[in-house]
Short mmCIF file of C-alpha atoms in Angstrom, two decimals:
data_model
loop_
_atom_site.label_atom_id
_atom_site.label_comp_id
_atom_site.label_asym_id
_atom_site.label_seq_id
_atom_site.Cartn_x
_atom_site.Cartn_y
_atom_site.Cartn_z
CA MET A 1 32.68 -4.54 -1.89
CA SER A 2 33.36 -4.30 -5.60
CA THR A 3 36.00 -2.27 -7.37
CA HIS A 4 36.16 -1.56 -11.06
CA ASN A 5 39.12 -0.26 -13.02
CA ILE A 6 37.58 0.41 -16.42
CA LEU A 7 40.89 0.55 -18.31
CA ASP A 8 42.17 -2.76 -16.94
CA GLN A 9 38.85 -4.42 -17.66
CA MET A 10 38.74 -3.02 -21.19
CA LEU A 11 42.23 -4.28 -21.99
CA SER A 12 41.63 -7.68 -20.46
CA GLU A 13 38.64 -8.12 -22.76
CA ALA A 14 40.46 -6.94 -25.90
CA LYS A 15 41.14 -9.72 -28.41
CA LEU A 16 44.72 -8.73 -29.22
CA SER A 17 48.13 -10.31 -29.15
CA LYS A 18 50.07 -9.90 -25.92
CA LYS A 19 52.45 -7.56 -27.71
CA ASP A 20 49.66 -5.35 -29.06
CA THR A 21 47.82 -5.39 -25.74
CA ALA A 22 50.94 -4.18 -23.93
CA LYS A 23 51.45 -1.38 -26.42
CA GLN A 24 47.82 -0.33 -26.29
CA GLN A 25 47.93 -0.38 -22.52
CA ARG A 26 50.87 2.02 -22.53
CA ILE A 27 49.21 4.24 -25.16
CA LEU A 28 45.92 4.42 -23.27
CA HIS A 29 47.57 5.03 -19.91
CA ALA A 30 49.69 7.82 -21.39
CA ALA A 31 46.74 9.34 -23.25
CA ILE A 32 44.51 9.31 -20.19
CA ALA A 33 47.18 10.89 -18.00
CA LEU A 34 47.92 13.63 -20.54
CA PHE A 35 44.28 14.31 -21.42
CA ALA A 36 43.47 14.54 -17.71
CA GLU A 37 46.36 16.91 -17.02
CA LYS A 38 46.44 19.11 -20.14
CA GLY A 39 43.12 18.51 -21.88
CA PHE A 40 42.52 16.82 -25.21
CA ALA A 41 43.15 19.87 -27.39
CA ASN A 42 46.50 20.65 -25.74
CA THR A 43 47.86 17.11 -26.03
CA SER A 44 49.65 15.96 -29.18
CA THR A 45 50.03 12.43 -30.46
CA SER A 46 53.80 12.91 -30.35
CA GLU A 47 53.57 13.54 -26.59
CA ILE A 48 51.45 10.45 -26.13
CA ALA A 49 53.93 8.41 -28.18
CA LYS A 50 56.87 9.72 -26.16
CA ASN A 51 55.19 9.05 -22.80
CA SER A 52 54.07 5.57 -23.83
CA GLY A 53 57.40 4.57 -25.36
CA VAL A 54 55.99 3.72 -28.81
CA ALA A 55 56.38 5.21 -32.26
CA GLU A 56 53.79 7.80 -33.21
CA GLY A 57 52.85 5.61 -36.16
CA THR A 58 51.82 2.87 -33.72
CA ILE A 59 49.16 5.17 -32.31
CA PHE A 60 47.79 5.87 -35.79
CA ARG A 61 47.90 2.16 -36.63
CA HIS A 62 45.79 1.26 -33.63
CA TYR A 63 43.48 4.29 -33.48
CA GLY A 64 43.76 6.24 -36.73
CA THR A 65 43.31 9.67 -35.15
CA LYS A 66 43.67 11.37 -31.80
CA GLU A 67 39.89 11.76 -31.80
CA ASN A 68 39.49 7.99 -32.06
CA LEU A 69 41.92 7.57 -29.18
CA LEU A 70 39.75 9.87 -27.06
CA ILE A 71 36.69 7.83 -28.00
CA ALA A 72 38.53 4.66 -27.01
CA VAL A 73 38.94 6.18 -23.55
CA ILE A 74 35.50 7.71 -23.05
CA VAL A 75 33.07 5.26 -24.66
CA PRO A 76 34.02 2.23 -22.50
CA PHE A 77 33.79 4.47 -19.43
CA LEU A 78 30.23 5.45 -20.33
CA LYS A 79 29.09 2.06 -21.54
CA GLN A 80 30.54 0.14 -18.59
CA SER A 81 30.45 2.54 -15.65
CA LEU A 82 26.83 3.68 -15.96
CA PRO A 83 25.21 0.25 -16.34
CA MET A 84 27.56 -0.95 -13.60
CA MET A 85 26.32 1.85 -11.36
CA ALA A 86 22.70 0.98 -12.10
CA LYS A 87 23.32 -2.66 -11.27
CA GLU A 88 24.97 -1.76 -7.99
CA VAL A 89 22.18 0.64 -7.06
CA PHE A 90 19.81 -2.29 -7.50
CA GLU A 91 21.96 -4.97 -5.85
CA GLU A 92 24.48 -3.54 -3.42
CA ILE A 93 22.78 -0.29 -2.41
CA ASN A 94 19.14 -1.11 -3.01
CA PRO A 95 17.07 1.27 -0.86
CA SER A 96 15.13 -1.62 0.68
CA LYS A 97 18.39 -2.81 2.29
CA HIS A 98 18.78 0.44 4.23
CA ALA A 99 16.66 1.53 7.15
CA ARG A 100 16.51 5.20 6.13
CA PHE A 101 16.80 7.33 3.00
CA GLU A 102 19.98 8.91 4.33
CA ASP A 103 21.54 5.45 4.65
CA PHE A 104 20.80 4.84 0.97
CA ILE A 105 22.33 8.19 -0.07
CA ARG A 106 25.37 7.54 2.10
CA ALA A 107 25.89 4.08 0.57
CA LEU A 108 25.49 5.49 -2.94
CA PHE A 109 27.99 8.29 -2.28
CA LEU A 110 30.64 5.95 -0.84
CA ASN A 111 30.12 3.43 -3.65
CA ARG A 112 30.68 6.04 -6.37
CA MET A 113 33.56 7.61 -4.43
CA ARG A 114 35.42 4.31 -4.62
CA PHE A 115 34.64 3.95 -8.32
CA PHE A 116 35.67 7.47 -9.35
CA ARG A 117 38.86 7.26 -7.29
CA GLU A 118 39.84 4.06 -9.06
CA ASN A 119 39.08 5.68 -12.44
CA LYS A 120 40.11 9.20 -11.50
CA ASP A 121 42.01 10.16 -14.64
CA ILE A 122 39.29 8.86 -16.99
CA PHE A 123 36.69 10.70 -14.91
CA ARG A 124 38.72 13.91 -15.26
CA VAL A 125 38.90 13.47 -19.03
CA VAL A 126 35.14 12.90 -19.30
CA VAL A 127 34.31 15.95 -17.17
CA LYS A 128 36.69 18.23 -19.06
CA GLU A 129 35.51 17.13 -22.49
CA PHE A 130 31.85 17.22 -21.40
CA VAL A 131 32.04 21.03 -21.41
CA TYR A 132 33.17 21.28 -25.02
CA ARG A 133 31.57 18.31 -26.79
CA GLU A 134 27.87 18.33 -27.45
CA GLU A 135 27.93 14.74 -28.70
CA LEU A 136 29.47 13.63 -25.40
CA ARG A 137 26.81 15.47 -23.42
CA THR A 138 24.10 13.84 -25.52
CA GLU A 139 25.66 10.40 -25.13
CA LEU A 140 26.13 10.80 -21.39
CA LEU A 141 22.60 12.04 -20.75
CA THR A 142 21.19 9.25 -22.90
CA HIS A 143 23.03 6.63 -20.86
CA VAL A 144 22.04 8.28 -17.57
CA ASN A 145 18.36 8.35 -18.52
CA LYS A 146 18.47 4.78 -19.83
CA GLU A 147 20.53 3.09 -17.14
CA ILE A 148 20.22 5.07 -13.92
CA VAL A 149 17.15 7.28 -13.62
CA GLY A 150 14.74 4.34 -13.42
CA TYR A 151 16.54 2.90 -10.40
CA LEU A 152 16.75 6.28 -8.70
CA ASN A 153 13.02 6.79 -9.25
CA GLN A 154 12.42 3.46 -7.51
CA ALA A 155 14.53 4.61 -4.57
CA LEU A 156 12.65 7.91 -4.33
CA ASP A 157 9.25 6.22 -4.58
CA TYR A 158 10.26 3.73 -1.88
CA SER A 159 11.36 6.53 0.47
CA LYS A 160 8.33 8.69 -0.26
CA GLY A 161 6.13 5.69 0.48
CA LYS A 162 7.76 5.45 3.92
CA GLY A 163 7.13 9.17 4.50
CA GLU A 164 10.83 10.04 4.54
CA LEU A 165 10.66 12.47 1.61
CA PRO A 166 8.18 15.17 0.65
CA ASP A 167 5.61 14.18 -1.95
CA ARG A 168 7.22 16.10 -4.78
CA PRO A 169 7.75 14.94 -8.39
CA ASN A 170 10.77 12.67 -8.74
CA GLY A 171 12.27 14.89 -11.44
CA TYR A 172 12.25 17.81 -9.00
CA LEU A 173 13.88 15.75 -6.25
CA LEU A 174 16.52 14.34 -8.60
CA LYS A 175 17.54 17.86 -9.63
CA LEU A 176 17.94 18.85 -5.99
CA ILE A 177 19.86 15.80 -4.84
CA PHE A 178 22.14 14.35 -7.48
CA PRO A 179 23.74 17.38 -9.19
CA TYR A 180 24.99 18.40 -5.75
CA ILE A 181 26.40 14.95 -5.02
CA PHE A 182 28.03 14.75 -8.45
CA SER A 183 29.56 18.20 -7.97
CA GLN A 184 31.39 16.89 -4.90
CA PHE A 185 33.15 14.31 -7.06
CA VAL A 186 34.07 16.99 -9.62
CA ILE A 187 35.49 19.23 -6.88
CA ARG A 188 37.47 16.38 -5.34
CA PHE A 189 38.81 14.65 -8.46
CA VAL A 190 38.88 17.37 -11.14
CA LEU A 191 39.15 20.84 -9.60
CA SER A 192 41.34 20.11 -6.57
CA ALA A 193 45.09 19.60 -6.83
CA LYS A 194 44.86 16.79 -4.28
CA GLU A 195 42.18 15.06 -2.31
CA PRO A 196 41.26 16.63 1.05
CA ASP A 197 42.61 14.94 4.14
CA VAL A 198 39.13 13.94 5.26
CA PRO A 199 37.96 10.32 5.61
CA ASP A 200 35.32 9.38 3.05
CA GLU A 201 32.88 8.41 5.80
CA VAL A 202 33.15 11.83 7.46
CA GLU A 203 32.57 13.62 4.17
CA ALA A 204 29.66 11.29 3.38
CA ASP A 205 27.98 12.10 6.69
CA ALA A 206 28.26 15.86 6.06
CA ILE A 207 26.94 15.61 2.50
CA VAL A 208 24.06 13.35 3.49
CA LYS A 209 23.04 15.69 6.32
CA PHE A 210 23.07 18.68 3.95
CA VAL A 211 21.09 16.88 1.25
CA VAL A 212 18.49 15.27 3.49
CA ASN A 213 17.85 18.37 5.61
CA GLY A 214 17.55 20.48 2.46
CA ILE A 215 15.10 18.09 0.78
CA ARG A 216 12.89 17.75 3.84
CA SER A 217 12.67 21.49 4.33
CA CYS A 218 11.60 22.27 0.75
#
C-alpha cells in the first residue's frame, strides 16, 4: 500500500542547501496551512513569514511573489498526484484484478482517500483556488484528460464487456460516477470542520452501493 506526501517528496527532490531546504520547508508548510485555512487572497506574506519563522524578504528571495508561492504549492500537486493516480489505477487498482466493478470503485475510493488525507491541506488549497482561477481549472482539466481519463475508459470498457455496466457512452458514465465520488472528498476534507467518525471501509461500501445501483438503473 503506497502513501505519497507531495510536499515531502517535492522538498526531498529540491537541489538546495540543507539550510535553504529547511527554510523552504517551513515557508511551504506555513503557506499551505494558511492558504487552506484562510484562502490565498486573505493570507499575507507577512503572516507566512511569521508562521514560518523567517524574514519576509526570505520569501521574496525564494519565490518572488505570493502568486509564485501558490504556484509552488499547486503545480507539484497537479503534476505528481494525477500521473501518480493514473499509474496506481493501472497497477494497484487495475480493474482486471477485481472480480466486480464495485470492487474496482471501492479500491479506487480507498486509494484516493489515503492520498487526499495525507495531502489534505494542499487538496484544500487546490479546491478553494479552483473556483476563482480559470488557469487552474484549465490546467487541472488538461492533466485529468491526459493522465486519468484513458485509464478510466479502460476500466469502463472492461466492466461493460463483462456485462456489469449498461452499454452507455463512457463520457456519460464518467459524468455520473466520478463527480459524485470526488464530491465526497471535498465534503470530507474541505467543507467539514473535522472528518466524520466513520471508518473508511464503511463509507466506501455506502458510496459504492449508491454509485453502482444508480448506474445500473439508468
